[in-house]
Coordinates of C-alpha atoms and ligand atoms in Angstrom, one line a residue:
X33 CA 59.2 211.8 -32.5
X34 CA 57.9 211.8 -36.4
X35 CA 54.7 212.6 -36.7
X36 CA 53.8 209.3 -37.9
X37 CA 54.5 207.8 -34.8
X38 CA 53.1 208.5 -31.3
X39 CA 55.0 206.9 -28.5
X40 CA 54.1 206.1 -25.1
X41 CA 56.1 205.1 -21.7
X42 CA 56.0 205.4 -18.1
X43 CA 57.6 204.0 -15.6
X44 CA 55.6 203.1 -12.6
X45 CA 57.0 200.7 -9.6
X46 CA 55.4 197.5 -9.1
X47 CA 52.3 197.7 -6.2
X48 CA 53.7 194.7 -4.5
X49 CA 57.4 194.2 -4.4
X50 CA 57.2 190.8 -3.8
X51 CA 58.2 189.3 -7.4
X52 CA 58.3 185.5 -7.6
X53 CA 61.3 184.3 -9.2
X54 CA 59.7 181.1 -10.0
X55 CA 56.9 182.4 -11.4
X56 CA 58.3 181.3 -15.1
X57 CA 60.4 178.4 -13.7
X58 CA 61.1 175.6 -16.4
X59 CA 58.6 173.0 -15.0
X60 CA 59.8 169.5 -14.6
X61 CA 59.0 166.4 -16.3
X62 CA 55.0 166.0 -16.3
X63 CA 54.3 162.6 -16.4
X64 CA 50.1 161.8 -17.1
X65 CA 48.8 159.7 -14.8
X66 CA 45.6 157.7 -15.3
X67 CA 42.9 159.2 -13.3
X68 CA 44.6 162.8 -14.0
X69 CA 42.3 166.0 -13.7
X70 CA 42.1 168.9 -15.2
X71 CA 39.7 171.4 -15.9
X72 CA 38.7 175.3 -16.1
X73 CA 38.7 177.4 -12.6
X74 CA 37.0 180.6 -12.6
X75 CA 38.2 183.0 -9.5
X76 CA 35.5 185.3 -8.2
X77 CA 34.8 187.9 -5.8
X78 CA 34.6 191.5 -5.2
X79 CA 37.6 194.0 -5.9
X80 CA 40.5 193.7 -3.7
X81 CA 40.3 190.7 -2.2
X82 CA 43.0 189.1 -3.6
X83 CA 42.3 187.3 -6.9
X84 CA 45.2 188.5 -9.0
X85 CA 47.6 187.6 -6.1
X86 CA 46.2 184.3 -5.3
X87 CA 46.8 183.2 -9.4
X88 CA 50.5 184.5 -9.4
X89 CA 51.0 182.6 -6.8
X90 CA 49.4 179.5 -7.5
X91 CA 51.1 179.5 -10.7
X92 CA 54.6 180.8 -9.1
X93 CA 54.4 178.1 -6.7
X94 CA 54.8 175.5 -9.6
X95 CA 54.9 175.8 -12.8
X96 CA 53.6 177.0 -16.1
X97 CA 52.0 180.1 -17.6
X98 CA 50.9 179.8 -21.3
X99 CA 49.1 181.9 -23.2
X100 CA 44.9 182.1 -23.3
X101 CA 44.1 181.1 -27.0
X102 CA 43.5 184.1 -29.1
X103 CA 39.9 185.0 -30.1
X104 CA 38.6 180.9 -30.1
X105 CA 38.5 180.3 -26.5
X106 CA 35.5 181.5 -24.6
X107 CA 37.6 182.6 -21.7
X108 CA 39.7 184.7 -21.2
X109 CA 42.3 182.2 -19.8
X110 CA 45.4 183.5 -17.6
X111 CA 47.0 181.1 -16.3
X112 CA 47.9 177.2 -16.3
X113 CA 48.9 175.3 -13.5
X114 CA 50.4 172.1 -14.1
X115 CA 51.5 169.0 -11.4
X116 CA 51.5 165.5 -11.6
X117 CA 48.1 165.2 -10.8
X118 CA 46.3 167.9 -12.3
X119 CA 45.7 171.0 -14.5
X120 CA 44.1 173.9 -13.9
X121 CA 43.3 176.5 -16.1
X122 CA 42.0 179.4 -14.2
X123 CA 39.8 181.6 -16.1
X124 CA 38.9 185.3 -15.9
X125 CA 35.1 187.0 -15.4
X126 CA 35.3 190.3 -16.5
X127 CA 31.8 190.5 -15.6
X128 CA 32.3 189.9 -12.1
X129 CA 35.3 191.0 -10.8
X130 CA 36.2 194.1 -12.8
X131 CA 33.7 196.4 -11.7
X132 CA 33.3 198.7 -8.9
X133 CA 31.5 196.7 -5.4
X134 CA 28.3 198.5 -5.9
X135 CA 28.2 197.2 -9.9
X136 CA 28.7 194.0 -9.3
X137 CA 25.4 192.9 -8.0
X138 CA 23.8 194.4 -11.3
X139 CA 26.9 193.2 -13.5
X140 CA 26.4 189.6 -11.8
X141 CA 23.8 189.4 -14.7
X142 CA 22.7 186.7 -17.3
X143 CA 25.9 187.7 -19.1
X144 CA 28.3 187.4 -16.6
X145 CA 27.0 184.4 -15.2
X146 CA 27.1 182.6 -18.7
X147 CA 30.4 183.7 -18.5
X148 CA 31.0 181.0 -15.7
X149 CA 28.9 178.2 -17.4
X150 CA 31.2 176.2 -18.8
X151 CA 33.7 176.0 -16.0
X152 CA 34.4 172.9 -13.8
X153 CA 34.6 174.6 -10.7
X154 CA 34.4 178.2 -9.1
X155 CA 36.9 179.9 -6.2
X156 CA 35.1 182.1 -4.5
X157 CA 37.9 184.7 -3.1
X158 CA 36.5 186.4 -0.2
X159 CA 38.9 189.0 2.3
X160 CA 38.9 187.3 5.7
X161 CA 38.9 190.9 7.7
X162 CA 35.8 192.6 5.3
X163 CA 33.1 190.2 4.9
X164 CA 30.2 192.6 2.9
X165 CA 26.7 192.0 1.7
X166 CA 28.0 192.8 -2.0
X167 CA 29.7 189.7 -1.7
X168 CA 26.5 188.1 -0.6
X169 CA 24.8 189.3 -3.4
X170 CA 27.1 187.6 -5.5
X171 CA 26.9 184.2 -3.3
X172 CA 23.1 184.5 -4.5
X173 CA 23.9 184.7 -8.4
X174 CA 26.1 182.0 -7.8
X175 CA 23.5 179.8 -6.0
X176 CA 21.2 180.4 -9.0
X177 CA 23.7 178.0 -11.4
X178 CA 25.0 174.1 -10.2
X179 CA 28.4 175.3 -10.1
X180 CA 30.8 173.7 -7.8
X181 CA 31.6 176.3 -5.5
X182 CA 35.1 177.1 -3.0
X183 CA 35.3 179.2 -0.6
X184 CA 38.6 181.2 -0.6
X185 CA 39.2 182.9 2.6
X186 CA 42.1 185.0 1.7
X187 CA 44.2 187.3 3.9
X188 CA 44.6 184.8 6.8
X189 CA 48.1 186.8 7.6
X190 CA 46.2 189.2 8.6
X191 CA 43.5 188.0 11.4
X192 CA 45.1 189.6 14.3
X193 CA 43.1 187.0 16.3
X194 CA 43.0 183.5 14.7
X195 CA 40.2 182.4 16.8
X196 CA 37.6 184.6 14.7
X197 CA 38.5 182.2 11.7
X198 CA 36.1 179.2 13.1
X199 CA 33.2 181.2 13.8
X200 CA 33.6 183.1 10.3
X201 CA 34.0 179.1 8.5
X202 CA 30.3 178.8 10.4
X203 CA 28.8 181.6 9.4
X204 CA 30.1 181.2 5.6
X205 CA 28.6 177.4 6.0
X206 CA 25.1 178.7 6.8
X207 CA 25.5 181.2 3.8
X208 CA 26.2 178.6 1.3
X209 CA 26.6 175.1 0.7
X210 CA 30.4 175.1 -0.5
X211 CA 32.1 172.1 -1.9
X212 CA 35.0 173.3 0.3
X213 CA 36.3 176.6 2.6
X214 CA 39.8 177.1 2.4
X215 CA 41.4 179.9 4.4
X216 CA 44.7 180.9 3.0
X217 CA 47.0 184.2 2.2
X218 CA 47.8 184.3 -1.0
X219 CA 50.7 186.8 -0.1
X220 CA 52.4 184.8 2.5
X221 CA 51.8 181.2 0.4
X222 CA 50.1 180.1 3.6
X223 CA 47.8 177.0 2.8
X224 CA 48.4 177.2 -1.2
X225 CA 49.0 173.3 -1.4
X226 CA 46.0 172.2 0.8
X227 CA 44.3 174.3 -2.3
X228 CA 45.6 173.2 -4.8
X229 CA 44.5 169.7 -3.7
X230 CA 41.4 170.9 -3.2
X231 CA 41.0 172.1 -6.5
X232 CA 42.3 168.7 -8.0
X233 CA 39.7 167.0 -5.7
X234 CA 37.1 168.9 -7.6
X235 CA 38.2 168.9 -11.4
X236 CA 37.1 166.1 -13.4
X237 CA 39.5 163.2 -14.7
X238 CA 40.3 164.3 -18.1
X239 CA 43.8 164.8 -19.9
X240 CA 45.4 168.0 -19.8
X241 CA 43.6 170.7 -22.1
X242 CA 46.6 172.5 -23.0
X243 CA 50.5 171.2 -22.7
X244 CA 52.4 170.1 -19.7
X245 CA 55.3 171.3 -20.4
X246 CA 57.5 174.8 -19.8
X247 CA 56.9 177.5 -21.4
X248 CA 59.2 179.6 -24.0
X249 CA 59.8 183.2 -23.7
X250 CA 57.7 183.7 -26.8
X251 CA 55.0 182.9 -24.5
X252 CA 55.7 186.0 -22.7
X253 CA 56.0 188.0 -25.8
X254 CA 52.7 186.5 -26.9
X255 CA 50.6 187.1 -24.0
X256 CA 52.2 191.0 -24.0
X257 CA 51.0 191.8 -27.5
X258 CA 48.0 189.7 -27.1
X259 CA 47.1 191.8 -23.6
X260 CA 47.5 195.0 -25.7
X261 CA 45.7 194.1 -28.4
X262 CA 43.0 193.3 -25.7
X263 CA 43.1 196.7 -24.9
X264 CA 42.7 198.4 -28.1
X265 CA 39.7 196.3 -29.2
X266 CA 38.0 196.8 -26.0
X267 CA 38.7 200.7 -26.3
X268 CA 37.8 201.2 -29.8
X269 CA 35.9 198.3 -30.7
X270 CA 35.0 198.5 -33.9
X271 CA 36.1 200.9 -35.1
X272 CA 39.6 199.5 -35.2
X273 CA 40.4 195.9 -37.7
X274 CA 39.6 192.8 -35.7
X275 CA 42.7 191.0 -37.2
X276 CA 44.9 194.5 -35.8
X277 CA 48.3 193.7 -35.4
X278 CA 50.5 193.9 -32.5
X279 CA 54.4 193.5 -32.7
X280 CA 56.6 192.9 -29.9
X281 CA 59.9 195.1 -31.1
X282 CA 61.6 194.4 -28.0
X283 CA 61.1 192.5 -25.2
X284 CA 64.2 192.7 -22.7
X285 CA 65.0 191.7 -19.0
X286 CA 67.2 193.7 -16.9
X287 CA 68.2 192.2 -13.3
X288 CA 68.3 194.4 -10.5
X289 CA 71.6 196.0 -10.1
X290 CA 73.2 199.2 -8.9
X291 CA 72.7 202.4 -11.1
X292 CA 76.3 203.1 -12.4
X293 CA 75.6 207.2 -12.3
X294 CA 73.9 207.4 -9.1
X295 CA 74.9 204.6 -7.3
X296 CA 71.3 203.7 -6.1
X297 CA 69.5 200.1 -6.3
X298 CA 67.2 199.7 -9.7
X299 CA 64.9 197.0 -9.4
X300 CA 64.8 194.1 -12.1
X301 CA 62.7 195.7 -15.0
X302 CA 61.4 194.2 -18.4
X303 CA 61.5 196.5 -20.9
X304 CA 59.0 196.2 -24.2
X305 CA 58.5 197.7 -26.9
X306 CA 55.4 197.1 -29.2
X307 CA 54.5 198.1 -32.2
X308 CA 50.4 198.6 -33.5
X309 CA 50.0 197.8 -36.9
X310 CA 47.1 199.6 -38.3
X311 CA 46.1 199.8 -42.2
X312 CA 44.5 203.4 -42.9
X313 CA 45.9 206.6 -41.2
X314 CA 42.3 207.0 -40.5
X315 CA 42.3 204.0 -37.7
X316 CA 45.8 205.1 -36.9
X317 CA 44.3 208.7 -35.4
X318 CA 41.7 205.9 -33.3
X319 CA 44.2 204.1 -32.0
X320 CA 46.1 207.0 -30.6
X321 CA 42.6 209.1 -29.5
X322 CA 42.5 212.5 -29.1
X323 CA 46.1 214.2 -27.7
X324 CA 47.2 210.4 -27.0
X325 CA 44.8 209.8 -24.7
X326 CA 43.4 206.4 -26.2
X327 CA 46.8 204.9 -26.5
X328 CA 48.3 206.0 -23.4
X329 CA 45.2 204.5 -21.5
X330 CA 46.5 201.4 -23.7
X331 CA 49.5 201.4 -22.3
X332 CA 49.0 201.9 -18.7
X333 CA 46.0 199.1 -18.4
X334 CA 48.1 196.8 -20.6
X335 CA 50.8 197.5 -18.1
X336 CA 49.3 196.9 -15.6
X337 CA 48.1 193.5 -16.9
X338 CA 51.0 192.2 -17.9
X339 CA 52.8 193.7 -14.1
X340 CA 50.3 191.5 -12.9
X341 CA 50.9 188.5 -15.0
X342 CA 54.2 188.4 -15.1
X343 CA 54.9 189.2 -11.5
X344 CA 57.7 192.1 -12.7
X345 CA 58.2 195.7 -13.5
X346 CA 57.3 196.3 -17.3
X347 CA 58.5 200.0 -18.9
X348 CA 56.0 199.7 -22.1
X349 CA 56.7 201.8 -25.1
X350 CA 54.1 201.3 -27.8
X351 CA 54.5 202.5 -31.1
X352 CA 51.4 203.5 -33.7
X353 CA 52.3 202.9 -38.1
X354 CA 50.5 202.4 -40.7
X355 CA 51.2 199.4 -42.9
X356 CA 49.2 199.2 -46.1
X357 CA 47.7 196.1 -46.8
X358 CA 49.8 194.1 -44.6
X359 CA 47.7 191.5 -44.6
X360 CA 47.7 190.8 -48.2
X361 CA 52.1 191.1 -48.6
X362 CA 53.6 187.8 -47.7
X363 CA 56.8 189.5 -47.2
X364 CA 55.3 191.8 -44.3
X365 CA 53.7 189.3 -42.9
X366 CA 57.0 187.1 -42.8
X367 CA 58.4 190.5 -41.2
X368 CA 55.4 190.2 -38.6
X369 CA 56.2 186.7 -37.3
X370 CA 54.0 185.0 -39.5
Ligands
GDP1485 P1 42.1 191.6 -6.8 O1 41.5 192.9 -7.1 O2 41.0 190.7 -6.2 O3 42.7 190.9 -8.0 O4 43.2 191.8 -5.6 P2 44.7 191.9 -5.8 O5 45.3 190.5 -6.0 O6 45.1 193.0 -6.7 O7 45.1 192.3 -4.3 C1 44.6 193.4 -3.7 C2 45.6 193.8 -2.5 O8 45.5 192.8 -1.5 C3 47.0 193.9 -2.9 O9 47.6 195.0 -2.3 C4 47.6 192.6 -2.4 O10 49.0 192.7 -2.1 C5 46.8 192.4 -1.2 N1 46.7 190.9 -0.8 C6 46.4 189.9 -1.6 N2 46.4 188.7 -1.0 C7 46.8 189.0 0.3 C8 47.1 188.2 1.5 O11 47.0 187.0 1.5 N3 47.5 188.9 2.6 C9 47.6 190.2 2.6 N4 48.0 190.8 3.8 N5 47.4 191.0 1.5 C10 47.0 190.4 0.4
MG1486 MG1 43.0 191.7 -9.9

């Protein structure tokens, strides 16, 4: 390793094993009906309950991921989902859902709540075995705005009794006045098409915000560098260019197959390599932090992100350099993608 470069990579297996080859499936065909929907969907709710899953799966069900728009957008926007009928752009709330069970009653503040304003409608993901007054607290933020309001019960699958679903329904009615309660497992895909035609029921008629149609590989790539440039700016913050640069150097699939050395499974793997492009040496030290530990906290949360987005196992190597005035040559910014 030259000293002008720090590199980064782990290798860490995917929580849940469960990848969704669909997930970036070529959709078909969108045709735009009339009295189409579509709309923005924030998902809500306490750590742990099932969030991440319950997007990857809406979205592997069918079919597109696209990228959130960089910087413009007021959300942070995941994921796309795209059917004859309707789109749904489901939104993040970093003020919500990100923090610890405990923060989230004092996060759920003016800020995160603005956070939701502009959405069209709100799924509120709750864990059907570990009902809590946190996520009561957060019911109570949410009943201070006129947001439309779901009720996700998620982890259905695992109610060892489902007679104790109806009785939980009530007492979730009497809490609230949702538009809808839907009790599904994200995991198992149980009850994912009653709602998704829930959510349709609940978006206003509108055309499609973004486009209908499959997404390109460099939709992947985009999303990973945006997702670690995320990541930097949010670590260093201003003390870092806002226009930083991140390019993906690599960006390769490997199926599963059988290690040729030792004989033993390997599980499918995307391998990426990125490289920061910073313009003083001074911001370069930032980015990497003290002994590597700002970059390699980079490269694990990005990680984890983009495990999470994509639904796969990602070995991230970033890559740190200096390019003077790179945004002033046209030649490096043809180099960059430009
Ligand atoms: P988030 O923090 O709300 O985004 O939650 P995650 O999506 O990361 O899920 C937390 C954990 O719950 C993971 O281990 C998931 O595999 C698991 N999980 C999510 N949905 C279900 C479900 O429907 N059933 C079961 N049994 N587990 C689930
Ligand atoms: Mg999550």
């Amino acid at each position: 390793m030259s000293t002008d470069e720090i590199n980064q990579s782990e290798d860490v297996s995917l929580e849940n094993d469960a990848a969704i080859e669909a997930f970036f499936a070529p959709s078909s065909q969108t045709r735009i009906a009339e009295d189409f929907k579509s709309g923005y969907v924030a998902i809500v709710g306490r750590p742990n309950v099932g969030k991440s899953t319950l997007m990857n799966h809406l979205l592997g069900q069918k079919l597109s991921i696209t990228s959130r728009k960089p910087q413009t957008t007021r959300h942070r926007i995941h994921g796309i989902l795209s059917n004859h009928e309707m789109q749904a752009v489901f939104v993040d709330t970093p003020g919500i859902h990100r923090n610890e069970v405990r923060a989230i009653n004092e996060r759920m503040n003016k800020a995160a709540v603005s956070a939701l304003v502009d959405v069209d409608l709100v799924l509120f993901v709750v864990d059907s075995d570990q009902w809590r007054d946190d996520d009561l607290l957060t019911l109570q933020k949410l009943g201070e705005t006129d947001l439309t309001v779901v009720l996700v019960i998620n982890k259905a699958d695992t109610l060892k009794d489902k007679g104790t679903l109806l009785p939980l329904i009530e007492t979730f009615h009497e809490s609230f006045d949702f538009a809808d309660i839907v009790p599904v497992s994200a995991l198992k895909n149980q009850n994912l098409d009653r709602l998704q035609e829930v959510i349709a029921s609940h978006l206003p008629v509108a055309s499609p915000i973004y486009d209908t149609e499959q997404i390109t590989d460099r939709s992947e790539r985009f999303l990973a560098s945006e997702i670690i440039r995320e990541k930097i700016m949010r670590s260093a913050g201003d003390e870092v260019p806002y226009d930083l640069t991140v390019q993906i150097d690599e960006f390769k699939d490997e199926p599963a197959h059988t290690d040729a050395k030792t004989g033993r499974p390997r599980k499918a793997c995307t391998f990426i390599d990125a490289t920061i492009y910073v313009e003083r040496s001074g911001q370069k030290a930032i980015v990497i932090g003290d002994k590597g530990q700002r970059i390699k906290q980079v490269g694990m949360d990005a990680r984890k992100d983009m495990e999470q987005l994509f639904d796969k196992k990602i070995m991230l190597t970033l890559w740190v350099k200096v390019k003077r005035g790179w945004s002033d040559d046209e030649r490096a910014l043809t180099s960059l993608g430009y």
